[in-house]
Amino acid sequence: MSVKYYEKVWHNGKFIPWSEATVHVASHVVSYASCLFEGIRCYETPQGPAIFRLKEHTDRLVNSSKIYRMDLQFTREQLSQAMVELVRVNNIKNCYIRPVVFRGYGEVGVNPLKNPVEIYLLAWAWGKYLGDEALRQGVDVCISSWQRIAPNTLPAMAKAAANYMNAQLIKMEALTNGYVEGISLDIAGHVSEGSGENIFVVRDGKIITPPLSASVLPGITRDSVITLALEMGYPVMEQSIAREMLYIADEVFFTGTAAEITPIRSVDRILVGKGQPGPITLSLQERFLSIVQGQTNDKYGWLTFCNQPVGARS
């Protein structure tokens, strides 16, 4: 998966060259993973570049910062405007935007409170996260031996870098064993999520996804899929999912900013349904992509067009 990085990076209110967006090795974040981040897609549309659910991503970043007691020196509106400007100054048509908030260079020690809070906004061109054919053909996944973090250890509702040490173990184990991705179970042994994706199961025409209490990140794409599924007349339930449900499901799919809506072809080498993307998954995928790519009416106001004033939506 090739990556093209865009030259201008926003840092604490001003744009700097990519080469100057550096961190001192003694920064608190290096030793203690005191970092929060977001992943946001900007899509190329006939109306120009459009950021998908900018407000909701910004809100989640601010909420993550509140959980970890990181005081941001910029408002939600200022951060949103900065991301629009990031797209503009880099003359971007489509990209993946990565806001990063972390504790920088100050005191060395577990106590983070005397270290400055740094904010960076950067962007790069990124293709299909799970592979170019993933959206059309589906992916082969496994149940990971690594359990998702327990609710009373690290807050799963915060999109924190520390959580992704757990995710790295899940991902590496899956790749080592010949799978594209791994699915973790929660502390009770129920299905939680992938290393970087939420998960949905389709059985007997019903769509089921794990609740937030299963140590899942409250995904923006997850929320979008629930909205679209209800609009299209599918029953949607948030409930605990037993591991074996994945084996006997009619369809299973991932959702995420990077993964978008990716069908799952097999779990632990057991075919899901007929071993190919199912009709409900494909109908949701088509509806989702038609909105984010500006091909149909964005009745939910999910797109922020970067050639219009911030706050302007379709």
Short mmCIF file of C-alpha atoms in Angstrom, two decimals:
data_model
loop_
_atom_site.label_atom_id
_atom_site.label_comp_id
_atom_site.label_asym_id
_atom_site.label_seq_id
_atom_site.Cartn_x
_atom_site.Cartn_y
_atom_site.Cartn_z
CA MET A 1 0.00 0.00 0.00
CA SER A 2 1.85 3.06 -1.28
CA VAL A 3 1.58 6.31 0.64
CA LYS A 4 2.06 9.87 -0.60
CA TYR A 5 2.52 12.42 2.18
CA TYR A 6 1.44 16.01 1.65
CA GLU A 7 4.03 18.69 2.26
CA LYS A 8 2.25 21.13 4.57
CA VAL A 9 1.50 20.13 8.18
CA TRP A 10 -0.55 22.19 10.65
CA HIS A 11 1.15 22.52 14.05
CA ASN A 12 -0.38 24.50 16.93
CA GLY A 13 -1.94 27.08 14.64
CA LYS A 14 0.51 27.42 11.77
CA PHE A 15 1.62 25.46 8.74
CA ILE A 16 5.11 24.00 8.63
CA PRO A 17 6.98 21.77 6.14
CA TRP A 18 6.59 18.00 6.55
CA SER A 19 10.31 17.70 7.33
CA GLU A 20 9.94 19.99 10.36
CA ALA A 21 7.07 18.03 11.94
CA THR A 22 9.33 16.27 14.42
CA VAL A 23 9.22 15.19 18.08
CA HIS A 24 12.04 15.13 20.64
CA VAL A 25 12.90 11.62 21.82
CA ALA A 26 12.44 12.73 25.44
CA SER A 27 8.86 13.83 24.80
CA HIS A 28 6.34 12.28 27.16
CA VAL A 29 4.54 10.57 24.29
CA VAL A 30 7.60 8.50 23.36
CA SER A 31 7.94 6.79 26.73
CA TYR A 32 4.33 6.75 27.87
CA ALA A 33 2.16 6.69 24.70
CA SER A 34 0.30 9.82 25.80
CA CYS A 35 -1.22 10.37 22.37
CA LEU A 36 -4.72 10.70 20.93
CA PHE A 37 -5.56 10.79 17.27
CA GLU A 38 -8.24 10.62 14.60
CA GLY A 39 -8.49 9.20 11.11
CA ILE A 40 -10.65 11.15 8.67
CA ARG A 41 -11.21 10.65 4.97
CA CYS A 42 -11.49 13.46 2.47
CA TYR A 43 -13.15 12.25 -0.72
CA GLU A 44 -12.91 13.54 -4.27
CA THR A 45 -16.39 14.50 -5.42
CA PRO A 46 -17.83 16.33 -8.45
CA GLN A 47 -18.25 19.34 -6.14
CA GLY A 48 -14.60 19.27 -5.03
CA PRO A 49 -12.82 17.67 -2.07
CA ALA A 50 -15.16 16.85 0.83
CA ILE A 51 -14.28 15.73 4.36
CA PHE A 52 -16.52 12.97 5.70
CA ARG A 53 -18.22 13.73 9.03
CA LEU A 54 -15.72 16.37 10.07
CA LYS A 55 -17.80 17.53 13.04
CA GLU A 56 -18.20 14.03 14.49
CA HIS A 57 -14.49 13.24 14.14
CA THR A 58 -13.56 16.55 15.75
CA ASP A 59 -16.01 15.91 18.58
CA ARG A 60 -14.50 12.49 19.23
CA LEU A 61 -11.00 13.97 19.32
CA VAL A 62 -12.13 16.57 21.84
CA ASN A 63 -13.89 13.89 23.90
CA SER A 64 -10.78 11.71 23.90
CA SER A 65 -8.78 14.70 25.10
CA LYS A 66 -11.25 15.32 27.91
CA ILE A 67 -11.01 11.70 29.08
CA TYR A 68 -7.20 11.96 29.23
CA ARG A 69 -7.20 15.47 30.74
CA MET A 70 -5.42 17.05 27.81
CA ASP A 71 -6.41 20.69 27.57
CA LEU A 72 -6.70 21.81 23.96
CA GLN A 73 -5.87 25.43 23.18
CA PHE A 74 -8.12 25.45 20.13
CA THR A 75 -11.90 25.20 19.83
CA ARG A 76 -13.72 22.53 17.86
CA GLU A 77 -14.49 25.13 15.22
CA GLN A 78 -10.84 26.18 14.94
CA LEU A 79 -9.70 22.57 14.57
CA SER A 80 -12.35 21.88 11.94
CA GLN A 81 -11.36 25.01 10.02
CA ALA A 82 -7.69 24.01 10.23
CA MET A 83 -8.45 20.62 8.64
CA VAL A 84 -10.30 22.31 5.79
CA GLU A 85 -7.31 24.63 5.33
CA LEU A 86 -4.96 21.64 5.40
CA VAL A 87 -6.77 20.25 2.36
CA ARG A 88 -6.72 23.63 0.64
CA VAL A 89 -3.07 24.56 1.15
CA ASN A 90 -1.92 21.14 -0.03
CA ASN A 91 -4.23 21.33 -3.07
CA ILE A 92 -5.62 17.91 -2.17
CA LYS A 93 -8.33 16.09 -4.12
CA ASN A 94 -8.67 13.14 -1.75
CA CYS A 95 -6.69 12.05 1.29
CA TYR A 96 -6.60 10.59 4.77
CA ILE A 97 -6.34 13.26 7.48
CA ARG A 98 -4.59 12.42 10.75
CA PRO A 99 -5.08 14.85 13.67
CA VAL A 100 -2.65 14.00 16.47
CA VAL A 101 -2.75 15.32 20.05
CA PHE A 102 0.06 14.35 22.40
CA ARG A 103 2.08 15.39 25.41
CA GLY A 104 5.41 16.77 24.31
CA TYR A 105 8.82 17.61 25.72
CA GLY A 106 8.79 18.58 29.41
CA GLU A 107 9.21 16.54 32.55
CA VAL A 108 10.26 12.90 32.40
CA GLY A 109 8.04 10.67 34.51
CA VAL A 110 4.63 9.05 34.45
CA ASN A 111 2.88 12.24 35.62
CA PRO A 112 1.96 13.97 32.34
CA LEU A 113 0.45 17.18 33.64
CA LYS A 114 3.50 19.45 33.27
CA ASN A 115 4.18 18.47 29.67
CA PRO A 116 2.89 20.70 26.86
CA VAL A 117 0.04 19.44 24.70
CA GLU A 118 0.97 19.47 21.02
CA ILE A 119 -1.47 19.31 18.11
CA TYR A 120 -0.52 18.30 14.59
CA LEU A 121 -2.75 17.87 11.54
CA LEU A 122 -1.24 15.96 8.62
CA ALA A 123 -2.53 14.25 5.50
CA TRP A 124 -1.56 11.62 3.00
CA ALA A 125 -3.00 9.85 -0.01
CA TRP A 126 -4.11 6.37 1.05
CA GLY A 127 -5.74 3.60 -0.93
CA LYS A 128 -7.87 0.74 0.31
CA TYR A 129 -6.69 -0.12 3.82
CA LEU A 130 -7.23 -3.89 3.60
CA GLY A 131 -6.16 -4.21 -0.03
CA ASP A 132 -7.36 -3.05 -3.44
CA GLU A 133 -9.67 -6.04 -3.92
CA ALA A 134 -11.04 -6.09 -0.39
CA LEU A 135 -14.19 -4.07 -1.03
CA ARG A 136 -15.20 -6.28 -3.96
CA GLN A 137 -14.05 -9.74 -2.89
CA GLY A 138 -13.94 -9.62 0.89
CA VAL A 139 -11.12 -10.60 3.24
CA ASP A 140 -10.06 -13.66 5.21
CA VAL A 141 -9.78 -13.07 8.96
CA CYS A 142 -9.17 -14.98 12.19
CA ILE A 143 -10.19 -14.77 15.82
CA SER A 144 -7.19 -13.38 17.67
CA SER A 145 -5.71 -14.96 20.77
CA TRP A 146 -5.24 -11.40 22.05
CA GLN A 147 -8.21 -10.14 24.05
CA ARG A 148 -9.48 -6.58 23.65
CA ILE A 149 -8.62 -4.26 26.53
CA ALA A 150 -10.97 -4.56 29.50
CA PRO A 151 -13.27 -1.58 30.23
CA ASN A 152 -11.58 -0.80 33.55
CA THR A 153 -8.03 -0.83 32.19
CA LEU A 154 -7.92 1.68 29.34
CA PRO A 155 -10.93 3.64 28.05
CA ALA A 156 -11.96 2.08 24.75
CA MET A 157 -14.13 5.09 23.88
CA ALA A 158 -11.01 7.24 23.52
CA LYS A 159 -9.07 6.87 20.29
CA ALA A 160 -5.72 6.64 22.05
CA ALA A 161 -2.38 5.42 20.73
CA ALA A 162 -1.96 3.15 23.75
CA ASN A 163 -5.00 1.12 22.67
CA TYR A 164 -3.27 0.40 19.39
CA MET A 165 -0.45 -1.51 21.05
CA ASN A 166 -3.18 -4.10 21.64
CA ALA A 167 -4.31 -3.65 18.05
CA GLN A 168 -0.78 -4.20 16.75
CA LEU A 169 -0.60 -7.58 18.47
CA ILE A 170 -3.92 -8.58 16.91
CA LYS A 171 -2.80 -7.42 13.45
CA MET A 172 0.66 -9.01 13.54
CA GLU A 173 -0.71 -12.35 14.72
CA ALA A 174 -3.23 -12.37 11.88
CA LEU A 175 -0.67 -11.50 9.22
CA THR A 176 1.82 -14.05 10.55
CA ASN A 177 -0.82 -16.75 10.24
CA GLY A 178 -1.83 -15.82 6.70
CA TYR A 179 -4.92 -13.71 7.36
CA VAL A 180 -5.64 -10.12 6.37
CA GLU A 181 -7.04 -9.10 9.76
CA GLY A 182 -7.84 -10.38 13.25
CA ILE A 183 -10.98 -10.07 15.35
CA SER A 184 -10.61 -9.69 19.11
CA LEU A 185 -12.96 -10.88 21.82
CA ASP A 186 -13.86 -8.82 24.87
CA ILE A 187 -13.26 -9.72 28.52
CA ALA A 188 -16.45 -11.86 28.54
CA GLY A 189 -15.42 -13.78 25.43
CA HIS A 190 -17.85 -12.00 23.11
CA VAL A 191 -16.92 -10.47 19.75
CA SER A 192 -15.43 -7.00 20.13
CA GLU A 193 -13.82 -5.57 16.95
CA GLY A 194 -10.95 -5.87 14.52
CA SER A 195 -7.56 -4.30 15.09
CA GLY A 196 -8.82 -1.08 13.52
CA GLU A 197 -12.42 -1.74 12.49
CA ASN A 198 -15.88 -2.23 13.95
CA ILE A 199 -17.73 -5.39 12.96
CA PHE A 200 -21.27 -6.24 11.85
CA VAL A 201 -23.01 -9.60 11.47
CA VAL A 202 -26.00 -10.31 9.21
CA ARG A 203 -28.23 -13.26 10.04
CA ASP A 204 -31.80 -13.93 8.88
CA GLY A 205 -32.09 -10.42 7.50
CA LYS A 206 -31.11 -8.75 10.78
CA ILE A 207 -27.95 -6.69 11.27
CA ILE A 208 -26.16 -7.07 14.60
CA THR A 209 -23.15 -5.19 15.96
CA PRO A 210 -21.45 -5.38 19.38
CA PRO A 211 -22.44 -2.70 21.91
CA LEU A 212 -19.97 -0.10 23.14
CA SER A 213 -19.72 -2.07 26.38
CA ALA A 214 -17.82 -4.76 24.43
CA SER A 215 -14.76 -2.46 24.47
CA VAL A 216 -15.36 -1.14 20.97
CA LEU A 217 -14.45 2.29 19.68
CA PRO A 218 -17.59 4.33 18.89
CA GLY A 219 -16.83 4.37 15.19
CA ILE A 220 -18.04 7.18 12.95
CA THR A 221 -18.49 4.81 10.01
CA ARG A 222 -20.20 2.36 12.38
CA ASP A 223 -22.72 5.04 13.25
CA SER A 224 -23.15 5.91 9.57
CA VAL A 225 -23.86 2.29 8.63
CA ILE A 226 -26.46 1.96 11.40
CA THR A 227 -28.16 5.12 10.08
CA LEU A 228 -28.12 3.87 6.48
CA ALA A 229 -29.29 0.37 7.41
CA LEU A 230 -32.31 1.74 9.27
CA GLU A 231 -33.05 4.07 6.34
CA MET A 232 -32.99 1.06 4.00
CA GLY A 233 -35.38 -0.91 6.18
CA TYR A 234 -33.00 -3.38 7.81
CA PRO A 235 -33.52 -4.22 11.49
CA VAL A 236 -30.38 -3.25 13.44
CA MET A 237 -29.49 -4.47 16.93
CA GLU A 238 -26.60 -3.72 19.25
CA GLN A 239 -26.06 -6.87 21.28
CA SER A 240 -23.40 -9.32 22.42
CA ILE A 241 -22.19 -11.63 19.66
CA ALA A 242 -20.87 -15.12 20.41
CA ARG A 243 -17.73 -16.15 18.54
CA GLU A 244 -19.52 -19.04 16.80
CA MET A 245 -22.10 -16.63 15.39
CA LEU A 246 -19.40 -15.47 12.99
CA TYR A 247 -19.13 -19.00 11.60
CA ILE A 248 -22.85 -19.41 10.91
CA ALA A 249 -23.66 -15.83 9.88
CA ASP A 250 -25.07 -15.09 6.45
CA GLU A 251 -22.74 -12.09 6.11
CA VAL A 252 -20.06 -10.38 8.17
CA PHE A 253 -18.38 -7.06 7.39
CA PHE A 254 -15.96 -4.52 8.83
CA THR A 255 -16.54 -0.77 9.00
CA GLY A 256 -14.06 2.03 9.60
CA THR A 257 -12.70 5.25 8.17
CA ALA A 258 -9.82 3.38 6.56
CA ALA A 259 -11.67 0.11 5.83
CA GLU A 260 -14.92 1.85 4.78
CA ILE A 261 -17.30 -1.15 4.39
CA THR A 262 -15.24 -4.29 3.79
CA PRO A 263 -16.91 -7.71 3.46
CA ILE A 264 -15.45 -10.64 5.41
CA ARG A 265 -15.12 -13.75 3.26
CA SER A 266 -14.06 -16.24 5.90
CA VAL A 267 -13.37 -16.49 9.64
CA ASP A 268 -10.81 -19.03 10.86
CA ARG A 269 -10.95 -20.54 7.34
CA ILE A 270 -14.68 -21.16 7.67
CA LEU A 271 -16.55 -19.53 4.79
CA VAL A 272 -19.06 -16.84 5.72
CA GLY A 273 -22.26 -17.66 3.84
CA LYS A 274 -21.22 -18.49 0.29
CA GLY A 275 -17.72 -17.13 0.79
CA GLN A 276 -18.38 -13.92 -1.09
CA PRO A 277 -19.79 -10.49 -0.27
CA GLY A 278 -23.49 -10.76 0.56
CA PRO A 279 -26.36 -8.65 -0.78
CA ILE A 280 -26.95 -6.60 2.38
CA THR A 281 -23.25 -5.79 2.73
CA LEU A 282 -23.04 -4.75 -0.91
CA SER A 283 -26.20 -2.64 -0.74
CA LEU A 284 -24.86 -0.76 2.29
CA GLN A 285 -21.46 -0.38 0.67
CA GLU A 286 -23.01 1.03 -2.51
CA ARG A 287 -25.19 3.48 -0.58
CA PHE A 288 -22.31 4.61 1.63
CA LEU A 289 -19.85 5.15 -1.22
CA SER A 290 -22.41 6.98 -3.34
CA ILE A 291 -22.86 9.53 -0.55
CA VAL A 292 -19.22 10.05 0.39
CA GLN A 293 -18.14 10.30 -3.24
CA GLY A 294 -20.78 12.95 -3.92
CA GLN A 295 -22.73 10.83 -6.41
CA THR A 296 -26.05 11.10 -4.58
CA ASN A 297 -27.78 13.56 -2.28
CA ASP A 298 -26.08 13.88 1.12
CA LYS A 299 -29.31 14.26 3.07
CA TYR A 300 -27.52 13.77 6.39
CA GLY A 301 -25.06 16.62 5.86
CA TRP A 302 -22.07 14.32 6.32
CA LEU A 303 -19.80 16.08 3.82
CA THR A 304 -17.89 19.30 4.46
CA PHE A 305 -16.77 20.73 1.12
CA CYS A 306 -13.34 22.30 1.31
CA ASN A 307 -14.01 24.84 -1.42
CA GLN A 308 -16.80 26.34 0.71
CA PRO A 309 -16.71 28.09 4.11
CA VAL A 310 -16.35 25.65 7.02
CA GLY A 311 -19.73 24.54 8.26
CA ALA A 312 -21.17 24.53 4.75
CA ARG A 313 -22.60 21.12 3.94
CA SER A 314 -24.40 19.63 1.00
#
